[in-house]
GROMACS .gro file of C-alpha atoms in nm:
model
  360
    1ASN     CA    1  -0.806  -5.186   2.818
    2GLY     CA    2  -1.182  -5.118   2.764
    3SER     CA    3  -1.155  -4.757   2.887
    4GLY     CA    4  -0.829  -4.692   2.686
    5HIS     CA    5  -1.011  -4.846   2.369
    6GLY     CA    6  -1.295  -4.597   2.436
    7GLU     CA    7  -1.052  -4.303   2.475
    8ARG     CA    8  -0.890  -4.387   2.146
    9THR     CA    9  -1.227  -4.414   1.977
   10GLU     CA   10  -1.336  -4.070   2.102
   11LYS     CA   11  -0.996  -3.927   2.001
   12SER     CA   12  -1.036  -4.076   1.649
   13LYS     CA   13  -1.376  -3.922   1.624
   14ILE     CA   14  -1.263  -3.580   1.730
   15GLY     CA   15  -0.964  -3.620   1.464
   16ASP     CA   16  -1.210  -3.703   1.199
   17LYS     CA   17  -1.438  -3.407   1.276
   18THR     CA   18  -1.128  -3.168   1.271
   19LYS     CA   19  -1.032  -3.314   0.926
   20ALA     CA   20  -1.377  -3.276   0.793
   21SER     CA   21  -1.411  -2.917   0.920
   22ALA     CA   22  -1.079  -2.812   0.787
   23PRO     CA   23  -1.184  -2.794   0.413
   24SER     CA   24  -1.509  -2.619   0.497
   25SER     CA   25  -1.318  -2.361   0.703
   26ARG     CA   26  -1.068  -2.310   0.419
   27TRP     CA   27  -1.347  -2.257   0.165
   28ARG     CA   28  -1.535  -2.024   0.408
   29SER     CA   29  -1.223  -1.816   0.446
   30PHE     CA   30  -1.174  -1.823   0.076
   31LEU     CA   31  -1.535  -1.683   0.029
   32ILE     CA   32  -1.493  -1.418   0.281
   33ARG     CA   33  -1.160  -1.303   0.140
   34SER     CA   34  -1.309  -1.300  -0.214
   35LEU     CA   35  -1.618  -1.087  -0.120
   36SER     CA   36  -1.423  -0.827   0.073
   37THR     CA   37  -1.171  -0.809  -0.208
   38ILE     CA   38  -1.446  -0.744  -0.458
   39PHE     CA   39  -1.592  -0.473  -0.238
   40MET     CA   40  -1.245  -0.323  -0.166
   41ILE     CA   41  -1.144  -0.308  -0.549
   42SER     CA   42  -1.494  -0.152  -0.641
   43LEU     CA   43  -1.451   0.121  -0.382
   44PHE     CA   44  -1.096   0.187  -0.488
   45ALA     CA   45  -1.207   0.216  -0.854
   46PHE     CA   46  -1.487   0.459  -0.760
   47ILE     CA   47  -1.241   0.678  -0.557
   48VAL     CA   48  -0.989   0.671  -0.837
   49TYR     CA   49  -1.264   0.772  -1.097
   50CYS     CA   50  -1.372   1.080  -0.871
   51ASN     CA   51  -1.052   1.271  -0.884
   52HIS     CA   52  -0.680   1.319  -0.785
   53VAL     CA   53  -0.782   1.493  -0.455
   54TYR     CA   54  -1.002   1.206  -0.332
   55VAL     CA   55  -0.731   0.953  -0.409
   56CYS     CA   56  -0.483   1.163  -0.212
   57LEU     CA   57  -0.737   1.179   0.079
   58LEU     CA   58  -0.758   0.799   0.050
   59VAL     CA   59  -0.378   0.765   0.080
   60ILE     CA   60  -0.370   0.998   0.389
   61PHE     CA   61  -0.661   0.777   0.538
   62ILE     CA   62  -0.471   0.456   0.487
   63GLN     CA   63  -0.171   0.631   0.645
   64ILE     CA   64  -0.346   0.706   0.966
   65ILE     CA   65  -0.501   0.361   0.993
   66SER     CA   66  -0.163   0.195   0.940
   67PHE     CA   67   0.006   0.421   1.194
   68LYS     CA   68  -0.274   0.331   1.446
   69GLU     CA   69  -0.219  -0.031   1.383
   70ILE     CA   70   0.156  -0.049   1.403
   71VAL     CA   71   0.195   0.177   1.696
   72SER     CA   72  -0.066  -0.012   1.883
   73LEU     CA   73   0.152  -0.324   1.871
   74GLY     CA   74   0.392  -0.167   2.146
   75TYR     CA   75   0.131  -0.036   2.377
   76LYS     CA   76   0.102  -0.207   2.720
   77LYS     CA   77  -0.224  -0.148   2.903
   78ASN     CA   78  -0.071  -0.134   3.248
   79ALA     CA   79   0.183   0.125   3.140
   80GLU     CA   80  -0.077   0.329   2.954
   81ARG     CA   81  -0.281   0.365   3.274
   82ARG     CA   82   0.009   0.548   3.441
   83LEU     CA   83   0.059   0.754   3.143
   84PRO     CA   84  -0.273   0.890   3.040
   85LEU     CA   85  -0.167   1.163   2.797
   86PHE     CA   86   0.131   0.970   2.640
   87ARG     CA   87  -0.059   0.810   2.358
   88THR     CA   88  -0.185   1.161   2.252
   89ILE     CA   89   0.183   1.280   2.212
   90ASN     CA   90   0.226   0.998   1.954
   91TRP     CA   91  -0.077   1.113   1.753
   92TYR     CA   92   0.058   1.470   1.776
   93PHE     CA   93   0.384   1.373   1.613
   94LEU     CA   94   0.186   1.197   1.325
   95LEU     CA   95  -0.013   1.528   1.266
   96VAL     CA   96   0.311   1.727   1.285
   97THR     CA   97   0.462   1.506   1.028
   98LEU     CA   98   0.168   1.522   0.799
   99TYR     CA   99   0.179   1.890   0.813
  100TYR     CA  100   0.549   1.901   0.735
  101VAL     CA  101   0.518   1.649   0.443
  102TYR     CA  102   0.197   1.795   0.270
  103GLY     CA  103   0.151   2.139   0.413
  104LYS     CA  104   0.370   2.336   0.184
  105GLY     CA  105   0.228   2.166  -0.123
  106LEU     CA  106  -0.130   2.240   0.008
  107PHE     CA  107  -0.066   2.607   0.090
  108ASN     CA  108   0.086   2.657  -0.256
  109HIS     CA  109  -0.241   2.567  -0.445
  110LEU     CA  110  -0.508   2.649  -0.202
  111ASP     CA  111  -0.772   2.917  -0.316
  112PRO     CA  112  -0.699   3.261  -0.164
  113LYS     CA  113  -1.083   3.270  -0.096
  114ILE     CA  114  -1.030   3.010   0.168
  115ILE     CA  115  -0.730   3.169   0.334
  116PRO     CA  116  -0.598   3.518   0.236
  117SER     CA  117  -0.307   3.520  -0.003
  118HIS     CA  118  -0.085   3.717   0.227
  119ILE     CA  119  -0.119   3.444   0.500
  120LEU     CA  120  -0.073   3.160   0.250
  121ARG     CA  121   0.244   3.336   0.147
  122ALA     CA  122   0.388   3.354   0.490
  123LEU     CA  123   0.278   2.983   0.563
  124VAL     CA  124   0.474   2.874   0.249
  125ARG     CA  125   0.779   3.082   0.335
  126TYR     CA  126   0.811   2.989   0.691
  127HIS     CA  127   0.683   2.635   0.649
  128PHE     CA  128   1.000   2.466   0.756
  129PHE     CA  129   1.048   2.690   1.053
  130ASN     CA  130   0.672   2.621   1.150
  131SER     CA  131   0.729   2.250   1.126
  132PHE     CA  132   1.041   2.274   1.349
  133ILE     CA  133   0.855   2.459   1.620
  134LEU     CA  134   0.565   2.211   1.620
  135TYR     CA  135   0.793   1.928   1.644
  136THR     CA  136   1.012   2.069   1.929
  137THR     CA  137   0.680   2.138   2.113
  138GLY     CA  138   0.611   1.767   2.097
  139PHE     CA  139   0.961   1.693   2.197
  140VAL     CA  140   0.930   1.922   2.496
  141ALA     CA  141   0.602   1.766   2.594
  142PHE     CA  142   0.745   1.420   2.565
  143VAL     CA  143   1.048   1.510   2.805
  144CYS     CA  144   0.792   1.666   3.050
  145SER     CA  145   0.578   1.356   3.047
  146LEU     CA  146   0.875   1.114   3.139
  147LYS     CA  147   0.785   0.944   3.456
  148GLU     CA  148   1.009   0.749   3.693
  149GLY     CA  149   0.998   0.363   3.653
  150MET     CA  150   0.848   0.413   3.304
  151TYR     CA  151   1.145   0.560   3.138
  152LYS     CA  152   1.249   0.252   2.929
  153TYR     CA  153   0.890   0.201   2.806
  154GLN     CA  154   0.851   0.570   2.712
  155PHE     CA  155   1.187   0.592   2.503
  156SER     CA  156   1.110   0.273   2.318
  157GLN     CA  157   0.753   0.417   2.238
  158TYR     CA  158   0.918   0.743   2.118
  159ALA     CA  159   1.161   0.548   1.887
  160TRP     CA  160   0.891   0.317   1.777
  161THR     CA  161   0.669   0.616   1.681
  162HIS     CA  162   0.943   0.780   1.470
  163ILE     CA  163   1.032   0.459   1.280
  164THR     CA  164   0.667   0.400   1.206
  165LEU     CA  165   0.626   0.763   1.079
  166MET     CA  166   0.924   0.714   0.844
  167LEU     CA  167   0.799   0.381   0.719
  168VAL     CA  168   0.436   0.478   0.674
  169VAL     CA  169   0.433   0.852   0.614
  170GLY     CA  170   0.769   0.865   0.446
  171GLN     CA  171   0.677   0.608   0.180
  172SER     CA  172   0.312   0.708   0.131
  173ASN     CA  173   0.437   1.057   0.049
  174PHE     CA  174   0.584   0.921  -0.267
  175MET     CA  175   0.262   0.762  -0.351
  176ILE     CA  176   0.101   1.105  -0.348
  177ASN     CA  177   0.386   1.241  -0.581
  178ASN     CA  178   0.297   0.973  -0.812
  179ILE     CA  179  -0.061   1.059  -0.815
  180TYR     CA  180   0.010   1.417  -0.932
  181GLU     CA  181   0.248   1.300  -1.203
  182GLY     CA  182  -0.054   1.135  -1.353
  183LEU     CA  183  -0.293   0.890  -1.190
  184ILE     CA  184  -0.169   0.610  -1.416
  185TRP     CA  185   0.158   0.617  -1.212
  186PHE     CA  186  -0.039   0.550  -0.900
  187LEU     CA  187  -0.318   0.334  -1.040
  188LEU     CA  188  -0.106   0.097  -1.241
  189PRO     CA  189   0.153   0.004  -0.974
  190CYS     CA  190  -0.140  -0.039  -0.730
  191SER     CA  191  -0.321  -0.272  -0.957
  192LEU     CA  192  -0.024  -0.464  -1.026
  193ILE     CA  193   0.013  -0.543  -0.656
  194ILE     CA  194  -0.365  -0.622  -0.631
  195VAL     CA  195  -0.359  -0.846  -0.917
  196ASN     CA  196  -0.031  -1.024  -0.816
  197ASP     CA  197  -0.171  -1.081  -0.471
  198ILE     CA  198  -0.510  -1.223  -0.597
  199THR     CA  199  -0.353  -1.449  -0.856
  200ALA     CA  200  -0.076  -1.572  -0.626
  201TYR     CA  201  -0.345  -1.644  -0.366
  202ILE     CA  202  -0.572  -1.848  -0.625
  203PHE     CA  203  -0.272  -2.026  -0.771
  204GLY     CA  204  -0.153  -2.119  -0.430
  205PHE     CA  205  -0.513  -2.209  -0.308
  206PHE     CA  206  -0.565  -2.447  -0.585
  207PHE     CA  207  -0.221  -2.578  -0.699
  208GLY     CA  208   0.007  -2.481  -0.406
  209ARG     CA  209   0.227  -2.774  -0.288
  210THR     CA  210   0.581  -2.636  -0.239
  211PRO     CA  211   0.657  -2.381   0.049
  212LEU     CA  212   0.826  -2.055  -0.064
  213ILE     CA  213   0.947  -1.918   0.242
  214HIS     CA  214   0.936  -2.021   0.633
  215LEU     CA  215   0.825  -1.666   0.731
  216SER     CA  216   0.504  -1.710   0.546
  217PRO     CA  217   0.400  -2.070   0.540
  218LYS     CA  218   0.088  -2.031   0.335
  219LYS     CA  219   0.305  -1.894   0.040
  220THR     CA  220   0.404  -2.149  -0.232
  221TRP     CA  221   0.624  -2.138  -0.532
  222GLU     CA  222   0.317  -2.229  -0.734
  223GLY     CA  223   0.146  -1.920  -0.624
  224PHE     CA  224   0.456  -1.707  -0.670
  225VAL     CA  225   0.522  -1.822  -1.025
  226GLY     CA  226   0.157  -1.817  -1.132
  227GLY     CA  227   0.102  -1.479  -0.967
  228ALA     CA  228   0.405  -1.343  -1.149
  229CYS     CA  229   0.295  -1.456  -1.513
  230CYS     CA  230  -0.047  -1.318  -1.479
  231THR     CA  231   0.090  -0.988  -1.348
  232LEU     CA  232   0.320  -0.949  -1.624
  233VAL     CA  233   0.036  -1.019  -1.883
  234TYR     CA  234  -0.192  -0.799  -1.708
  235GLY     CA  235   0.055  -0.497  -1.692
  236PHE     CA  236   0.134  -0.520  -2.059
  237LEU     CA  237  -0.237  -0.518  -2.157
  238ILE     CA  238  -0.380  -0.290  -1.894
  239SER     CA  239  -0.114  -0.020  -1.946
  240ARG     CA  240  -0.216   0.020  -2.311
  241TRP     CA  241  -0.587   0.065  -2.210
  242MET     CA  242  -0.512   0.314  -1.945
  243ALA     CA  243  -0.296   0.513  -2.181
  244ASN     CA  244  -0.629   0.605  -2.369
  245PHE     CA  245  -0.766   0.825  -2.096
  246SER     CA  246  -0.627   1.178  -2.057
  247TRP     CA  247  -0.752   1.211  -1.688
  248LEU     CA  248  -0.522   0.917  -1.614
  249VAL     CA  249  -0.210   1.015  -1.805
  250CYS     CA  250  -0.216   1.397  -1.742
  251PRO     CA  251  -0.015   1.547  -1.461
  252LYS     CA  252  -0.220   1.744  -1.201
  253THR     CA  253  -0.084   2.083  -1.089
  254ASP     CA  254  -0.340   2.190  -0.823
  255PHE     CA  255  -0.581   2.058  -0.555
  256THR     CA  256  -0.901   2.127  -0.731
  257THR     CA  257  -1.144   1.873  -0.849
  258ASN     CA  258  -1.148   2.019  -1.211
  259ILE     CA  259  -1.099   1.763  -1.490
  260VAL     CA  260  -0.748   1.756  -1.611
  261THR     CA  261  -0.650   1.784  -1.971
  262CYS     CA  262  -0.306   1.795  -2.152
  263GLN     CA  263  -0.118   1.708  -2.470
  264THR     CA  264  -0.056   1.333  -2.448
  265ASP     CA  265   0.304   1.252  -2.384
  266ARG     CA  266   0.477   1.024  -2.650
  267ILE     CA  267   0.527   0.758  -2.391
  268PHE     CA  268   0.143   0.683  -2.398
  269ILE     CA  269   0.106   0.699  -2.792
  270PRO     CA  270   0.124   0.342  -2.969
  271ARG     CA  271   0.418   0.316  -3.232
  272PRO     CA  272   0.446   0.060  -3.508
  273TYR     CA  273   0.667  -0.243  -3.460
  274ARG     CA  274   0.769  -0.522  -3.694
  275LEU     CA  275   0.913  -0.856  -3.599
  276PRO     CA  276   1.245  -0.965  -3.738
  277SER     CA  277   1.247  -1.134  -4.067
  278ALA     CA  278   1.324  -1.472  -3.905
  279LEU     CA  279   1.035  -1.457  -3.672
  280ALA     CA  280   0.809  -1.284  -3.922
  281ALA     CA  281   0.849  -1.530  -4.210
  282PRO     CA  282   0.630  -1.818  -4.067
  283LEU     CA  283   0.363  -1.569  -3.941
  284ILE     CA  284   0.345  -1.394  -4.292
  285SER     CA  285   0.303  -1.717  -4.468
  286THR     CA  286   0.038  -1.847  -4.232
  287PHE     CA  287  -0.173  -1.532  -4.154
  288GLY     CA  288  -0.068  -1.285  -4.427
  289PRO     CA  289   0.163  -0.977  -4.442
  290ASP     CA  290   0.000  -0.772  -4.148
  291ALA     CA  291   0.066  -1.062  -3.905
  292ALA     CA  292   0.426  -0.938  -3.831
  293SER     CA  293   0.352  -0.583  -3.765
  294PHE     CA  294   0.174  -0.428  -3.462
  295GLU     CA  295   0.156  -0.131  -3.244
  296ILE     CA  296   0.281  -0.091  -2.890
  297ALA     CA  297   0.280   0.205  -2.669
  298PRO     CA  298   0.621   0.250  -2.484
  299ILE     CA  299   0.425   0.260  -2.152
  300GLN     CA  300   0.373  -0.109  -2.208
  301PHE     CA  301   0.745  -0.191  -2.206
  302HIS     CA  302   0.765   0.026  -1.874
  303ALA     CA  303   0.459  -0.167  -1.730
  304LEU     CA  304   0.661  -0.495  -1.773
  305SER     CA  305   0.933  -0.344  -1.560
  306LEU     CA  306   0.680  -0.233  -1.291
  307ALA     CA  307   0.520  -0.581  -1.299
  308ALA     CA  308   0.843  -0.758  -1.263
  309PHE     CA  309   0.912  -0.562  -0.945
  310ALA     CA  310   0.562  -0.616  -0.819
  311SER     CA  311   0.591  -0.994  -0.874
  312ILE     CA  312   0.950  -1.064  -0.752
  313ILE     CA  313   1.054  -0.785  -0.510
  314ALA     CA  314   0.743  -0.620  -0.366
  315PRO     CA  315   0.624  -0.959  -0.218
  316PHE     CA  316   0.930  -0.931   0.018
  317GLY     CA  317   0.743  -0.626   0.178
  318GLY     CA  318   0.472  -0.904   0.262
  319PHE     CA  319   0.751  -1.128   0.403
  320PHE     CA  320   0.898  -0.853   0.608
  321ALA     CA  321   0.554  -0.781   0.755
  322SER     CA  322   0.513  -1.162   0.809
  323GLY     CA  323   0.851  -1.164   1.018
  324PHE     CA  324   0.730  -0.858   1.198
  325LYS     CA  325   0.424  -1.038   1.304
  326ARG     CA  326   0.598  -1.349   1.409
  327ALA     CA  327   0.817  -1.120   1.638
  328PHE     CA  328   0.505  -1.002   1.818
  329LYS     CA  329   0.338  -1.333   1.797
  330ILE     CA  330   0.021  -1.195   1.628
  331LYS     CA  331  -0.175  -1.344   1.329
  332ASP     CA  332  -0.276  -0.994   1.164
  333PHE     CA  333  -0.193  -0.639   1.229
  334GLY     CA  334  -0.586  -0.558   1.290
  335ASP     CA  335  -0.913  -0.680   1.207
  336SER     CA  336  -1.067  -0.390   0.994
  337ILE     CA  337  -1.073  -0.585   0.664
  338PRO     CA  338  -1.278  -0.920   0.690
  339GLY     CA  339  -1.052  -1.206   0.559
  340HIS     CA  340  -0.745  -0.997   0.511
  341GLY     CA  341  -0.675  -0.869   0.857
  342GLY     CA  342  -0.580  -0.496   0.923
  343MET     CA  343  -0.478  -0.222   0.684
  344VAL     CA  344  -0.103  -0.285   0.699
  345ASP     CA  345  -0.168  -0.654   0.606
  346ARG     CA  346  -0.302  -0.521   0.266
  347MET     CA  347  -0.048  -0.241   0.222
  348ASP     CA  348   0.275  -0.407   0.317
  349CYS     CA  349   0.367  -0.440  -0.049
  350GLN     CA  350   0.208  -0.129  -0.162
  351TYR     CA  351   0.453   0.103   0.010
  352LEU     CA  352   0.755  -0.057  -0.132
  353MET     CA  353   0.585  -0.058  -0.490
  354GLY     CA  354   0.499   0.305  -0.455
  355LEU     CA  355   0.845   0.400  -0.367
  356PHE     CA  356   1.000   0.210  -0.657
  357ALA     CA  357   0.733   0.367  -0.905
  358TYR     CA  358   0.858   0.696  -0.785
  359VAL     CA  359   1.232   0.626  -0.836
  360TYR     CA  360   1.157   0.456  -1.168
   0.00000   0.00000   0.00000
């Protein structure tokens, strides 16, 4: 009995230490996540300020890191030792896809001083054919690499690679199209996801009590609703501010770093609005005749639509990623971003949001 009592005492002490360390670990995670978020937002703002070209390079860099993280989930070390060049073929397909998606647009706008104009014209004219030849070269290399006893693994990796290319490069391509329609169509949707993610995390951290979805146990209804409200307010206000800058609203037609200017589209120009008389009367009697009239740019109404999608639908991209991680029994896709996990952990909602912004 004495030894049993002693064991229970030791267990209770360990339990007390665990309970005591839980809050400190939670706050430490909160601090690391907050600092890395501030750094990422600052770096992102700097790149956006630089130019359209640098933003496109950022998107392509994110594509490459995301591809690496997702494809790596299917790798088996024992199998890779028997297939020394097989991973190279996967990366070759990524390069071919990038060439197919971005090559023609790049060749159309490259300076003839870099590549002679007659070569550029040929590259543009035969771009689809060249892409096909490059792809079939990879296909032949894959077939030649098939090894007895490894067929199932190799074919599953082949399919896995192509699905990843479709999800990552395919959706990111729409984000680059948004950039050249005007940086606001890239920056606004991205910032809506960032604000929703931050505010949902804060509301969930301090007020979260009710679980939202079993796929992501840390998500709560309090965070979901609080994040949605903050995102709607942010979108309505920040879109008006962004509309004041021509370098954000003007489309870009080349791959130079020149400052872009244009005639401002009417969607970004504020218009006068007046409340209905039933709503205006009490305001006028209290604050004067100007209280019932105000100016709103049409982009602000569109920002509400984007914000609603960012708050209600885009989070399901994160839930999808959570289910994906559960299937592979991993916590994060990588560890490249302290407090956040991998690149895919941060981009899971952005890909869906970029596609919606393009369609919208």
